[in-house]
PDB file of C-alpha atoms in Angstrom:
ATOM      1  CA  SER A 211      -0.154   0.123   0.140  1.00  0.00           C
ATOM      2  CA  VAL A 212       0.594   3.462  -1.031  1.00  0.00           C
ATOM      3  CA  THR A 213       1.091   4.030   3.159  1.00  0.00           C
ATOM      4  CA  ASP A 214       2.949   1.159   3.372  1.00  0.00           C
ATOM      5  CA  ALA A 215       5.812   2.178   0.922  1.00  0.00           C
ATOM      6  CA  TYR A 216       5.759   5.513   2.844  1.00  0.00           C
ATOM      7  CA  ALA A 217       6.358   4.642   5.977  1.00  0.00           C
ATOM      8  CA  LEU A 218       9.433   2.556   5.291  1.00  0.00           C
ATOM      9  CA  ILE A 219      10.545   5.746   3.025  1.00  0.00           C
ATOM     10  CA  LYS A 220      10.048   7.792   6.098  1.00  0.00           C
ATOM     11  CA  VAL A 221      12.600   5.099   8.027  1.00  0.00           C
ATOM     12  CA  LEU A 222      14.948   5.053   5.708  1.00  0.00           C
ATOM     13  CA  ASN A 223      15.187   8.724   5.640  1.00  0.00           C
ATOM     14  CA  ARG A 224      15.422   9.928   8.758  1.00  0.00           C
ATOM     15  CA  GLU A 225      17.268   6.573  10.717  1.00  0.00           C
ATOM     16  CA  CYS A 226      19.207   5.331   7.269  1.00  0.00           C
ATOM     17  CA  GLY A 227      19.821   8.972   5.673  1.00  0.00           C
ATOM     18  CA  VAL A 228      18.867   7.632   2.883  1.00  0.00           C
ATOM     19  CA  SER A 229      17.936  10.283  -0.042  1.00  0.00           C
ATOM     20  CA  ARG A 230      17.395   8.614  -3.282  1.00  0.00           C
ATOM     21  CA  VAL A 231      14.356   5.419  -2.968  1.00  0.00           C
ATOM     22  CA  GLN A 232      13.186   3.281  -6.648  1.00  0.00           C
ATOM     23  CA  VAL A 233       9.825   2.703  -6.272  1.00  0.00           C
ATOM     24  CA  LEU A 234       8.380  -0.804  -8.806  1.00  0.00           C
ATOM     25  CA  GLY A 235       4.720  -0.913  -8.214  1.00  0.00           C
ATOM     26  CA  ASN A 236       3.781  -4.753  -8.186  1.00  0.00           C
ATOM     27  CA  GLN A 237       0.138  -6.314  -8.653  1.00  0.00           C
ATOM     28  CA  VAL A 238      -1.200  -3.122 -10.956  1.00  0.00           C
ATOM     29  CA  ALA A 239      -4.003  -3.282 -13.170  1.00  0.00           C
ATOM     30  CA  ASN A 240      -1.909  -1.839 -15.662  1.00  0.00           C
ATOM     31  CA  ASN A 241       1.403   1.054 -16.111  1.00  0.00           C
ATOM     32  CA  ALA A 242      -1.260   3.836 -16.133  1.00  0.00           C
ATOM     33  CA  GLU A 243      -2.584   2.743 -12.716  1.00  0.00           C
ATOM     34  CA  GLY A 244       0.872   2.056 -11.426  1.00  0.00           C
ATOM     35  CA  LEU A 245       2.071   5.256 -12.492  1.00  0.00           C
ATOM     36  CA  GLN A 246      -0.896   6.901 -10.542  1.00  0.00           C
ATOM     37  CA  LEU A 247       0.461   4.983  -7.583  1.00  0.00           C
ATOM     38  CA  PHE A 248       3.447   6.253  -7.894  1.00  0.00           C
ATOM     39  CA  ARG A 249       2.578  10.033  -8.655  1.00  0.00           C
ATOM     40  CA  LYS A 250       0.344   9.933  -5.269  1.00  0.00           C
ATOM     41  CA  LEU A 251       3.333   7.912  -3.343  1.00  0.00           C
ATOM     42  CA  GLU A 252       5.007  11.248  -4.392  1.00  0.00           C
ATOM     43  CA  ARG A 253       3.238  13.503  -4.142  1.00  0.00           C
ATOM     44  CA  VAL A 254       2.742  12.869   0.027  1.00  0.00           C
ATOM     45  CA  THR A 255       7.004  12.512  -0.273  1.00  0.00           C
ATOM     46  CA  SER A 256       7.742  15.555  -1.772  1.00  0.00           C
ATOM     47  CA  LYS A 257       5.125  17.362   1.437  1.00  0.00           C
ATOM     48  CA  PHE A 258       6.871  15.678   4.165  1.00  0.00           C
ATOM     49  CA  LEU A 259      11.271  14.292   3.327  1.00  0.00           C
ATOM     50  CA  ASP A 260      14.055  15.634   1.552  1.00  0.00           C
ATOM     51  CA  VAL A 261      13.677  12.098  -0.837  1.00  0.00           C
ATOM     52  CA  THR A 262      13.822  12.179  -3.878  1.00  0.00           C
ATOM     53  CA  LEU A 263      12.033   8.812  -5.679  1.00  0.00           C
ATOM     54  CA  ASN A 264      11.988   7.736  -9.407  1.00  0.00           C
ATOM     55  CA  HIS A 265       8.839   5.278 -10.935  1.00  0.00           C
ATOM     56  CA  LEU A 266      11.346   1.425 -12.134  1.00  0.00           C
ATOM     57  CA  GLY A 267       7.946   1.458 -13.444  1.00  0.00           C
ATOM     58  CA  SER A 268       4.846  -1.808 -12.365  1.00  0.00           C
ATOM     59  CA  ILE A 269       4.817  -5.329 -12.701  1.00  0.00           C
ATOM     60  CA  PRO A 270       0.895  -5.974 -13.295  1.00  0.00           C
ATOM     61  CA  ARG A 271      -1.602  -8.042 -11.460  1.00  0.00           C
ATOM     62  CA  ASP A 272      -2.045 -11.461 -13.947  1.00  0.00           C
ATOM     63  CA  GLU A 273      -2.853 -14.970 -13.702  1.00  0.00           C
ATOM     64  CA  TRP A 274       0.613 -16.310 -14.701  1.00  0.00           C
ATOM     65  CA  LEU A 275       1.659 -14.415 -11.821  1.00  0.00           C
ATOM     66  CA  ARG A 276       0.144 -16.298  -8.907  1.00  0.00           C
ATOM     67  CA  ARG A 277       0.497 -20.035 -11.133  1.00  0.00           C
ATOM     68  CA  SER A 278       4.572 -19.636 -10.579  1.00  0.00           C
ATOM     69  CA  VAL A 279       4.248 -18.360  -7.098  1.00  0.00           C
ATOM     70  CA  GLN A 280       1.885 -21.640  -5.973  1.00  0.00           C
ATOM     71  CA  ARG A 281       4.858 -23.920  -8.959  1.00  0.00           C
ATOM     72  CA  GLN A 282       6.952 -22.110  -6.720  1.00  0.00           C
ATOM     73  CA  GLU A 283       8.902 -21.195  -9.783  1.00  0.00           C
ATOM     74  CA  PRO A 284      10.384 -17.682 -11.045  1.00  0.00           C
ATOM     75  CA  VAL A 285       7.232 -16.053 -13.283  1.00  0.00           C
ATOM     76  CA  VAL A 286      10.604 -15.517 -16.329  1.00  0.00           C
ATOM     77  CA  ASP A 287      10.841 -19.135 -15.881  1.00  0.00           C
ATOM     78  CA  ALA A 288       7.695 -20.780 -15.890  1.00  0.00           C
ATOM     79  CA  PHE A 289       5.812 -18.519 -18.753  1.00  0.00           C
ATOM     80  CA  PRO A 290       8.560 -16.219 -19.358  1.00  0.00           C
ATOM     81  CA  SER A 291       5.717 -14.706 -22.342  1.00  0.00           C
ATOM     82  CA  SER A 292       3.168 -13.894 -19.516  1.00  0.00           C
ATOM     83  CA  PRO A 293       2.532  -9.740 -18.591  1.00  0.00           C
ATOM     84  CA  SER A 294       4.866 -10.155 -15.598  1.00  0.00           C
ATOM     85  CA  ALA A 295       7.806 -11.526 -17.536  1.00  0.00           C
ATOM     86  CA  LEU A 296       8.193  -8.794 -19.958  1.00  0.00           C
ATOM     87  CA  ALA A 297       7.740  -6.350 -16.892  1.00  0.00           C
ATOM     88  CA  PHE A 298      10.202  -7.988 -14.766  1.00  0.00           C
ATOM     89  CA  ARG A 299      12.173  -8.517 -17.788  1.00  0.00           C
ATOM     90  CA  ASP A 300      12.601  -4.585 -18.877  1.00  0.00           C
ATOM     91  CA  ILE A 301      12.930  -3.578 -16.178  1.00  0.00           C
ATOM     92  CA  ALA A 302      16.126  -6.291 -15.496  1.00  0.00           C
ATOM     93  CA  ARG A 303      17.433  -4.599 -19.264  1.00  0.00           C
ATOM     94  CA  ARG A 304      16.560  -1.000 -17.820  1.00  0.00           C
ATOM     95  CA  SER A 305      18.509  -1.269 -14.615  1.00  0.00           C
ATOM     96  CA  ARG A 306      22.229  -2.186 -16.239  1.00  0.00           C
ATOM     97  CA  GLN A 307      22.351   2.185 -17.151  1.00  0.00           C
ATOM     98  CA  TRP A 308      21.158   2.832 -13.089  1.00  0.00           C
ATOM     99  CA  GLN A 309      24.000   4.344 -11.221  1.00  0.00           C
ATOM    100  CA  SER A 310      25.494   2.590  -8.009  1.00  0.00           C
ATOM    101  CA  PRO A 311      24.672   5.391  -4.993  1.00  0.00           C
ATOM    102  CA  PRO A 312      27.474   6.307  -3.511  1.00  0.00           C
ATOM    103  CA  GLY A 313      29.084   4.128  -0.505  1.00  0.00           C
ATOM    104  CA  ALA A 314      27.808   1.184   1.249  1.00  0.00           C
ATOM    105  CA  ARG A 315      23.658   1.283   1.640  1.00  0.00           C
ATOM    106  CA  GLY A 316      22.844  -2.399   1.800  1.00  0.00           C
ATOM    107  CA  ASN A 317      21.273  -3.732   5.360  1.00  0.00           C
ATOM    108  CA  VAL A 318      25.036  -4.815   6.582  1.00  0.00           C
ATOM    109  CA  GLU A 319      26.212  -1.319   6.033  1.00  0.00           C
ATOM    110  CA  PHE A 320      22.819  -0.330   8.626  1.00  0.00           C
ATOM    111  CA  PHE A 321      24.019  -3.191  10.879  1.00  0.00           C
ATOM    112  CA  LEU A 322      27.276  -2.074  10.941  1.00  0.00           C
ATOM    113  CA  GLU A 323      26.723   1.858  11.087  1.00  0.00           C
ATOM    114  CA  ARG A 324      24.733   0.957  14.105  1.00  0.00           C
ATOM    115  CA  LEU A 325      26.804  -1.251  15.627  1.00  0.00           C
ATOM    116  CA  VAL A 326      29.438   1.345  15.821  1.00  0.00           C
ATOM    117  CA  GLN A 327      27.173   4.125  16.552  1.00  0.00           C
ATOM    118  CA  ALA A 328      25.495   2.147  19.682  1.00  0.00           C
ATOM    119  CA  PRO A 329      26.661   4.095  23.124  1.00  0.00           C
ATOM    120  CA  GLN A 330      27.193   0.451  24.881  1.00  0.00           C
ATOM    121  CA  SER A 331      29.304  -0.844  21.903  1.00  0.00           C
ATOM    122  CA  PRO A 332      32.575  -1.617  22.828  1.00  0.00           C
ATOM    123  CA  ILE A 333      33.458  -1.089  19.035  1.00  0.00           C
ATOM    124  CA  ALA A 334      32.198   3.143  20.136  1.00  0.00           C
ATOM    125  CA  ARG A 335      33.723   2.874  23.069  1.00  0.00           C
ATOM    126  CA  THR A 336      37.346   1.838  21.432  1.00  0.00           C
ATOM    127  CA  ALA A 337      37.139   4.987  18.956  1.00  0.00           C
ATOM    128  CA  ALA A 338      36.233   7.947  21.679  1.00  0.00           C
TER     129      ALA A 338
END
């Protein structure tokens, strides 16, 4: 939901300093609905947070995606011609052109950052 996405973006921005977020619309009826949801999220985010959002695209809701989940197979393997598989492929193709943000920003880095900054951390005491 848009509310859940906003809450996650807010935490990432305020707690982890994330200023750029890539947004992927999932289980939408079509690209227009995905873009509409993105714009709604972007409007709310721009009012209250210093974050730049980028719309990556949308994954349509289709029967083939549901079936691939039941089969526990990626939709791009199980049903390569399905609308959702084609959307995933398009996003993957375009992702080759994206630039990585400077510095490490993954889960391990967040964990290490919290570990070093925690006042009771032996690492923080050693550094002080």
